[in-house]
N, CA, C and O of each residue as an XYZ file, in Angstrom:
528
protein
N      88.866     34.461     41.266
C      88.084     33.452     41.956
C      88.721     33.178     43.313
O      89.929     32.960     43.407
N      87.915     33.191     44.349
C      88.428     32.871     45.677
C      88.078     31.430     45.997
O      87.055     30.911     45.550
N      88.926     30.800     46.764
C      88.735     29.398     47.094
C      89.188     29.172     48.517
O      90.376     29.291     48.817
N      88.252     28.845     49.405
C      88.599     28.537     50.779
C      88.887     29.785     51.595
O      88.864     30.903     51.081
N      89.151     29.578     52.847
C      89.513     30.660     53.744
C      90.926     31.124     53.429
O      91.750     30.313     53.008
N      91.233     32.406     53.617
C      92.597     32.864     53.351
C      93.672     32.057     54.085
O      94.703     31.771     53.476
N      93.496     31.669     55.367
C      94.558     30.880     55.995
C      94.709     29.492     55.379
O      95.805     28.932     55.392
N      93.627     28.928     54.839
C      93.705     27.586     54.268
C      94.014     27.603     52.776
O      94.324     26.559     52.203
N      93.937     28.754     52.143
C      94.122     28.833     50.699
C      95.426     28.194     50.234
O      95.401     27.477     49.234
N      96.577     28.409     50.903
C      97.807     27.751     50.431
C      97.728     26.237     50.496
O      98.420     25.558     49.737
N      96.911     25.691     51.374
C      96.790     24.242     51.477
C      95.899     23.664     50.378
O      96.081     22.516     49.972
N      94.945     24.446     49.899
C      93.932     23.922     48.998
C      94.220     24.165     47.523
O      93.781     23.383     46.679
N      94.938     25.215     47.196
C      95.187     25.531     45.797
C      96.397     24.774     45.264
O      97.398     24.648     45.969
N      96.329     24.269     44.037
C      97.495     23.586     43.473
C      98.614     24.580     43.188
O      98.358     25.744     42.883
N      99.821     24.126     43.285
C     100.996     24.959     43.034
C     101.709     24.466     41.782
O     101.474     23.352     41.313
N     102.580     25.313     41.253
C     103.370     24.919     40.096
C     104.446     23.931     40.547
O     104.802     23.870     41.724
N     104.947     23.171     39.600
C     105.953     22.154     39.915
C     107.262     22.817     40.326
O     107.688     23.807     39.730
N     107.878     22.267     41.333
C     109.181     22.726     41.790
C     109.885     21.533     42.411
O     109.251     20.509     42.665
N     111.183     21.644     42.659
C     111.893     20.499     43.252
C     111.310     20.053     44.589
O     111.333     18.865     44.913
N     110.793     20.993     45.361
C     110.262     20.654     46.680
C     108.760     20.404     46.651
O     108.137     20.272     47.704
N     108.165     20.336     45.450
C     106.712     20.209     45.382
C     106.218     18.892     45.980
O     105.121     18.856     46.537
N     106.985     17.823     45.882
C     106.584     16.555     46.477
C     106.509     16.636     47.988
O     105.582     16.101     48.595
N     107.482     17.305     48.602
C     107.497     17.479     50.053
C     106.340     18.379     50.473
O     105.633     18.088     51.438
N     106.152     19.480     49.737
C     105.067     20.390     50.081
C     103.711     19.731     49.924
O     102.801     19.968     50.719
N     103.576     18.911     48.908
C     102.314     18.196     48.708
C     102.050     17.254     49.883
O     100.914     17.130     50.341
N     103.082     16.603     50.361
C     102.930     15.723     51.510
C     102.578     16.479     52.779
O     101.751     16.030     53.572
N     103.212     17.630     52.966
C     102.905     18.454     54.137
C     101.467     18.950     54.068
O     100.751     18.915     55.069
N     101.036     19.414     52.889
C      99.656     19.873     52.739
C      98.677     18.750     53.039
O      97.682     18.962     53.732
N      98.950     17.560     52.525
C      98.050     16.427     52.768
C      97.998     16.089     54.254
O      96.931     15.786     54.786
N      99.149     16.141     54.925
C      99.180     15.837     56.358
C      98.403     16.870     57.155
O      97.660     16.514     58.070
N      98.564     18.147     56.822
C      97.845     19.197     57.542
C      96.339     19.043     57.338
O      95.570     19.169     58.291
N      95.917     18.774     56.113
C      94.491     18.586     55.852
C      93.951     17.353     56.572
O      92.822     17.372     57.061
N      94.741     16.286     56.643
C      94.301     15.087     57.361
C      94.144     15.372     58.852
O      93.186     14.917     59.476
N      95.080     16.121     59.419
C      94.988     16.469     60.840
C      93.753     17.335     61.086
O      93.055     17.152     62.084
N      93.480     18.279     60.179
C      92.281     19.108     60.328
C      91.008     18.260     60.248
O      90.041     18.511     60.967
N      91.020     17.264     59.374
C      89.842     16.398     59.247
C      89.600     15.588     60.519
O      88.467     15.185     60.785
N      90.622     15.349     61.288
C      90.465     14.623     62.546
C      90.108     15.581     63.679
O      89.248     15.273     64.504
N      90.759     16.732     63.724
C      90.571     17.655     64.849
C      89.219     18.349     64.848
O      88.648     18.565     65.917
N      88.690     18.703     63.689
C      87.420     19.425     63.664
C      86.261     18.597     64.216
O      85.496     19.125     65.023
N      86.085     17.320     63.826
C      85.014     16.546     64.467
C      85.249     16.334     65.965
O      84.293     16.270     66.737
N      86.507     16.227     66.375
C      86.790     16.079     67.805
C      86.369     17.334     68.560
O      85.855     17.242     69.674
N      86.581     18.489     67.973
C      86.165     19.737     68.608
C      84.639     19.786     68.721
O      84.106     20.243     69.732
N      83.944     19.320     67.694
C      82.484     19.272     67.754
C      81.993     18.341     68.843
O      81.030     18.659     69.540
N      82.639     17.194     69.000
C      82.263     16.250     70.055
C      82.519     16.860     71.433
O      81.699     16.711     72.340
N      83.642     17.540     71.593
C      83.946     18.187     72.874
C      82.911     19.264     73.188
O      82.522     19.435     74.344
N      82.471     19.981     72.174
C      81.450     20.996     72.372
C      80.151     20.369     72.856
O      79.524     20.891     73.777
N      79.738     19.265     72.258
C      78.503     18.600     72.679
C      78.620     18.060     74.101
O      77.672     18.163     74.879
N      79.755     17.495     74.443
C      79.956     16.998     75.809
C      79.868     18.142     76.814
O      79.283     17.988     77.886
N      80.447     19.286     76.470
C      80.384     20.452     77.346
C      78.951     20.934     77.494
O      78.521     21.277     78.596
N      78.216     20.963     76.403
C      76.828     21.410     76.434
C      75.978     20.495     77.315
O      75.166     20.974     78.106
N      76.163     19.192     77.180
C      75.399     18.234     77.997
C      75.752     18.411     79.472
O      74.869     18.370     80.329
N      77.028     18.606     79.770
C      77.438     18.784     81.168
C      76.883     20.076     81.755
O      76.463     20.102     82.912
N      76.879     21.143     80.968
C      76.397     22.423     81.494
C      74.890     22.452     81.698
O      74.399     23.212     82.533
N      74.145     21.639     80.951
C      72.682     21.651     81.128
C      72.208     20.509     82.031
O      71.016     20.204     82.071
N      73.127     19.887     82.745
C      72.805     18.814     83.687
C      72.018     17.674     83.042
O      71.182     17.045     83.690
N      72.288     17.414     81.772
C      71.676     16.303     81.037
C      70.146     16.423     80.971
O      69.448     15.418     80.836
N      69.634     17.650     81.066
C      68.198     17.885     80.960
C      67.946     18.820     79.791
O      68.674     19.796     79.608
N      66.930     18.534     79.006
C      66.546     19.361     77.864
C      67.744     19.664     76.964
O      67.978     20.810     76.582
N      68.493     18.617     76.635
C      69.719     18.791     75.855
C      69.408     19.392     74.482
O      70.107     20.303     74.038
N      68.370     18.895     73.808
C      68.043     19.407     72.482
C      67.628     20.873     72.538
O      67.963     21.646     71.641
N      66.910     21.257     73.574
C      66.500     22.649     73.732
C      67.722     23.538     73.934
O      67.834     24.601     73.323
N      68.633     23.100     74.793
C      69.841     23.879     75.026
C      70.694     23.953     73.762
O      71.270     24.999     73.461
N      70.777     22.848     73.022
C      71.566     22.857     71.794
C      70.944     23.796     70.762
O      71.665     24.515     70.070
N      69.617     23.799     70.651
C      68.948     24.706     69.727
C      69.192     26.161     70.089
O      69.455     26.990     69.218
N      69.103     26.469     71.379
C      69.378     27.826     71.829
C      70.827     28.203     71.547
O      71.112     29.307     71.083
N      71.745     27.268     71.833
C      73.161     27.515     71.566
C      73.394     27.783     70.082
O      74.120     28.711     69.724
N      72.783     26.976     69.222
C      72.965     27.145     67.776
C      72.406     28.479     67.307
O      73.018     29.148     66.474
N      71.256     28.871     67.829
C      70.658     30.151     67.436
C      71.528     31.313     67.867
O      71.802     32.213     67.073
N      71.963     31.303     69.112
C      72.804     32.395     69.617
C      74.142     32.417     68.881
O      74.659     33.491     68.576
N      74.709     31.245     68.592
C      75.971     31.192     67.856
C      75.812     31.759     66.456
O      76.667     32.515     65.993
N      74.730     31.405     65.777
C      74.492     31.928     64.431
C      74.346     33.437     64.420
O      74.888     34.116     63.548
N      73.610     33.961     65.396
C      73.471     35.415     65.491
C      74.810     36.075     65.808
O      75.144     37.121     65.252
N      75.567     35.459     66.700
C      76.881     36.007     67.037
C      77.827     36.009     65.853
O      78.568     36.970     65.646
N      77.806     34.939     65.076
C      78.666     34.867     63.888
C      78.261     35.929     62.874
O      79.116     36.606     62.302
N      76.957     36.075     62.652
C      76.476     37.073     61.690
C      76.853     38.479     62.128
O      77.407     39.249     61.343
N      76.558     38.816     63.374
C      76.885     40.153     63.872
C      78.394     40.385     63.929
O      78.872     41.488     63.664
N      79.137     39.335     64.276
C      80.595     39.456     64.298
C      81.164     39.712     62.916
O      82.066     40.536     62.761
N      80.647     39.013     61.905
C      81.110     39.259     60.538
C      80.774     40.670     60.080
O      81.592     41.325     59.433
N      79.580     41.143     60.409
C      79.213     42.516     60.056
C      80.130     43.526     60.738
O      80.574     44.491     60.116
N      80.408     43.301     62.013
C      81.266     44.234     62.760
C      82.690     44.227     62.223
O      83.288     45.288     62.046
N      83.240     43.043     61.962
C      84.609     42.966     61.439
C      84.682     43.610     60.058
O      85.653     44.302     59.752
N      83.669     43.392     59.220
C      83.653     44.030     57.911
C      83.604     45.543     58.012
O      84.287     46.235     57.257
N      82.803     46.068     58.939
C      82.723     47.517     59.125
C      84.046     48.083     59.632
O      84.501     49.126     59.163
N      84.662     47.390     60.590
C      85.953     47.852     61.109
C      87.009     47.769     60.018
O      87.855     48.655     59.905
N      86.968     46.712     59.213
C      87.943     46.534     58.132
C      87.827     47.685     57.125
O      88.834     48.268     56.725
N      86.596     48.007     56.721
C      86.391     49.118     55.787
C      86.872     50.438     56.383
O      87.554     51.216     55.716
N      86.513     50.684     57.640
C      86.943     51.909     58.312
C      88.470     51.979     58.359
O      89.058     53.023     58.077
N      89.110     50.856     58.719
C      90.571     50.830     58.836
C      91.239     51.074     57.489
O      92.243     51.783     57.420
N      90.702     50.501     56.425
C      91.298     50.719     55.103
C      91.108     52.159     54.639
O      92.013     52.737     54.035
N      89.948     52.742     54.911
C      89.690     54.118     54.494
C      90.541     55.127     55.255
O      90.830     56.208     54.743
N      90.943     54.780     56.475
C      91.726     55.702     57.294
C      93.183     55.257     57.456
O      93.906     55.781     58.304
N      93.601     54.304     56.652
C      94.986     53.794     56.658
C      95.437     53.353     58.047
O      96.532     53.687     58.498
N      94.572     52.598     58.712
C      94.893     52.047     60.034
C      94.680     50.535     59.980
O      93.800     50.000     60.654
N      95.495     49.852     59.171
C      95.314     48.419     58.960
C      95.433     47.603     60.243
O      94.887     46.504     60.327
N      96.129     48.120     61.226
C      96.301     47.418     62.497
C      95.004     47.348     63.293
O      94.872     46.494     64.170
N      94.048     48.223     63.010
C      92.833     48.329     63.815
C      92.004     47.044     63.791
O      91.513     46.602     64.830
N      91.848     46.453     62.624
C      91.049     45.226     62.528
C      91.654     44.112     63.362
O      90.960     43.453     64.136
N      92.955     43.908     63.198
C      93.601     42.821     63.930
C      93.655     43.124     65.421
O      93.548     42.212     66.240
N      93.818     44.374     65.777
C      93.781     44.756     67.188
C      92.418     44.482     67.809
O      92.324     44.014     68.944
N      91.361     44.779     67.054
C      90.002     44.513     67.556
C      89.770     43.009     67.709
O      89.133     42.577     68.669
N      90.277     42.217     66.776
C      90.110     40.764     66.886
C      90.894     40.193     68.063
O      90.402     39.314     68.770
N      92.102     40.686     68.276
C      92.898     40.231     69.428
C      92.212     40.641     70.728
O      92.151     39.852     71.670
N      91.698     41.866     70.785
C      91.000     42.332     71.997
C      89.757     41.484     72.261
O      89.447     41.186     73.415
N      89.048     41.095     71.208
C      87.875     40.234     71.382
C      88.282     38.873     71.947
O      87.631     38.353     72.853
N      89.350     38.306     71.412
C      89.834     37.021     71.931
C      90.257     37.104     73.386
O      89.959     36.208     74.175
N      90.949     38.176     73.742
C      91.361     38.358     75.138
C      90.159     38.554     76.057
O      90.151     38.060     77.185
N      89.146     39.274     75.579
C      87.931     39.466     76.387
C      87.216     38.136     76.603
O      86.704     37.876     77.692
N      87.178     37.299     75.578
C      86.547     35.981     75.723
C      87.327     35.113     76.708
O      86.732     34.426     77.537
N      88.648     35.143     76.620
C      89.471     34.370     77.553
C      89.267     34.857     78.986
O      89.183     34.049     79.911
N      89.187     36.164     79.170
C      88.943     36.718     80.509
C      87.574     36.294     81.027
O      87.418     36.022     82.217
N      86.583     36.235     80.144
C      85.242     35.798     80.556
C      85.254     34.353     81.020
O      84.609     34.013     82.012
N      85.983     33.500     80.309
C      86.072     32.093     80.720
C      86.769     31.983     82.069
O      86.366     31.172     82.903
N      87.800     32.775     82.298
C      88.494     32.750     83.594
C      87.542     33.170     84.713
O      87.522     32.546     85.774
N      86.757     34.215     84.486
C      85.797     34.667     85.499
C      84.759     33.587     85.765
O      84.430     33.321     86.921
N      84.235     32.955     84.706
C      83.253     31.878     84.892
C      83.856     30.706     85.664
O      83.187     30.109     86.508
N      85.105     30.375     85.381
C      85.756     29.269     86.084
C      85.972     29.602     87.560
O      85.802     28.740     88.423
N      86.341     30.833     87.847
C      86.585     31.216     89.254
C      85.309     31.279     90.067
O      85.340     31.055     91.278
N      84.186     31.578     89.428
C      82.922     31.621     90.159
C      82.326     30.233     90.348
O      81.342     30.080     91.071
N      82.907     29.214     89.707
C      82.432     27.850     89.875
C      81.351     27.431     88.891
O      80.831     26.320     88.987
N      81.006     28.288     87.959
C      79.954     27.943     87.000
C      80.403     26.829     86.059
O      79.577     26.039     85.601
N      81.692     26.755     85.766
C      82.182     25.764     84.818
C      82.624     24.458     85.458
O      83.146     23.584     84.767
N      82.426     24.303     86.772
C      82.813     23.050     87.412
C      81.842     21.951     87.011
O      80.639     22.176     86.877
N      82.376     20.794     86.830
C      81.550     19.668     86.391
C      80.784     19.115     87.580
O      81.361     18.790     88.618
N      79.479     19.015     87.407
C      78.623     18.438     88.442
C      78.233     17.035     88.009
O      78.136     16.767     86.812
N      78.006     16.132     88.961
C      77.620     14.773     88.569
C      76.266     14.784     87.864
O      75.368     15.550     88.213
N      76.146     13.914     86.867
C      74.886     13.785     86.151
C      73.829     13.150     87.050
O      74.153     12.424     87.990
N      72.584     13.427     86.754
C      71.500     12.847     87.532
C      71.514     11.325     87.389
O      71.714     10.793     86.297
N      71.301     10.645     88.497
C      71.279      9.200     88.457
C      69.850      8.716     88.214
O      68.890      9.290     88.727
N      69.731      7.667     87.436
C      68.417      7.071     87.192
C      68.218      6.000     88.253
O      69.029      5.081     88.370
N      67.161      6.110     89.014
C      66.911      5.156     90.099
C      65.957      4.078     89.639
O      64.960      4.347     88.969
N      66.275      2.879     90.003
C      65.415      1.731     89.674
C      64.259      1.681     90.660
O      64.451      1.859     91.863
N      63.051      1.437     90.144
C      61.870      1.363     91.020
C      61.728     -0.003     91.638
O      60.792     -0.241     92.400
């Protein structure tokens, strides 16, 4: 039976009793509490970024488009990583999957740098509502 993501599995599964189990239990609880705070904050930051990038116009439309594209990207990304993982295991190249993931992360970081240098990511003032 699998439970949770592999990186989070040690935090979520109970462990056998040991002298340090009280300390480990406290550390696990603290890490989970921090995650419970950070994940909603990341979601709020994402929404603020989305509103700023669409100039506070058609926010729901932009959010719907963002959600659709993100869902497709996640699906295609999972399919691609699974295919690379299978290929790497069949050809005894376990480093290939992690290398592809690192290269993807670096490509995304480079894309953000290019967008920032072209000025696309600069914050513009929101439209002001004028009183009649």
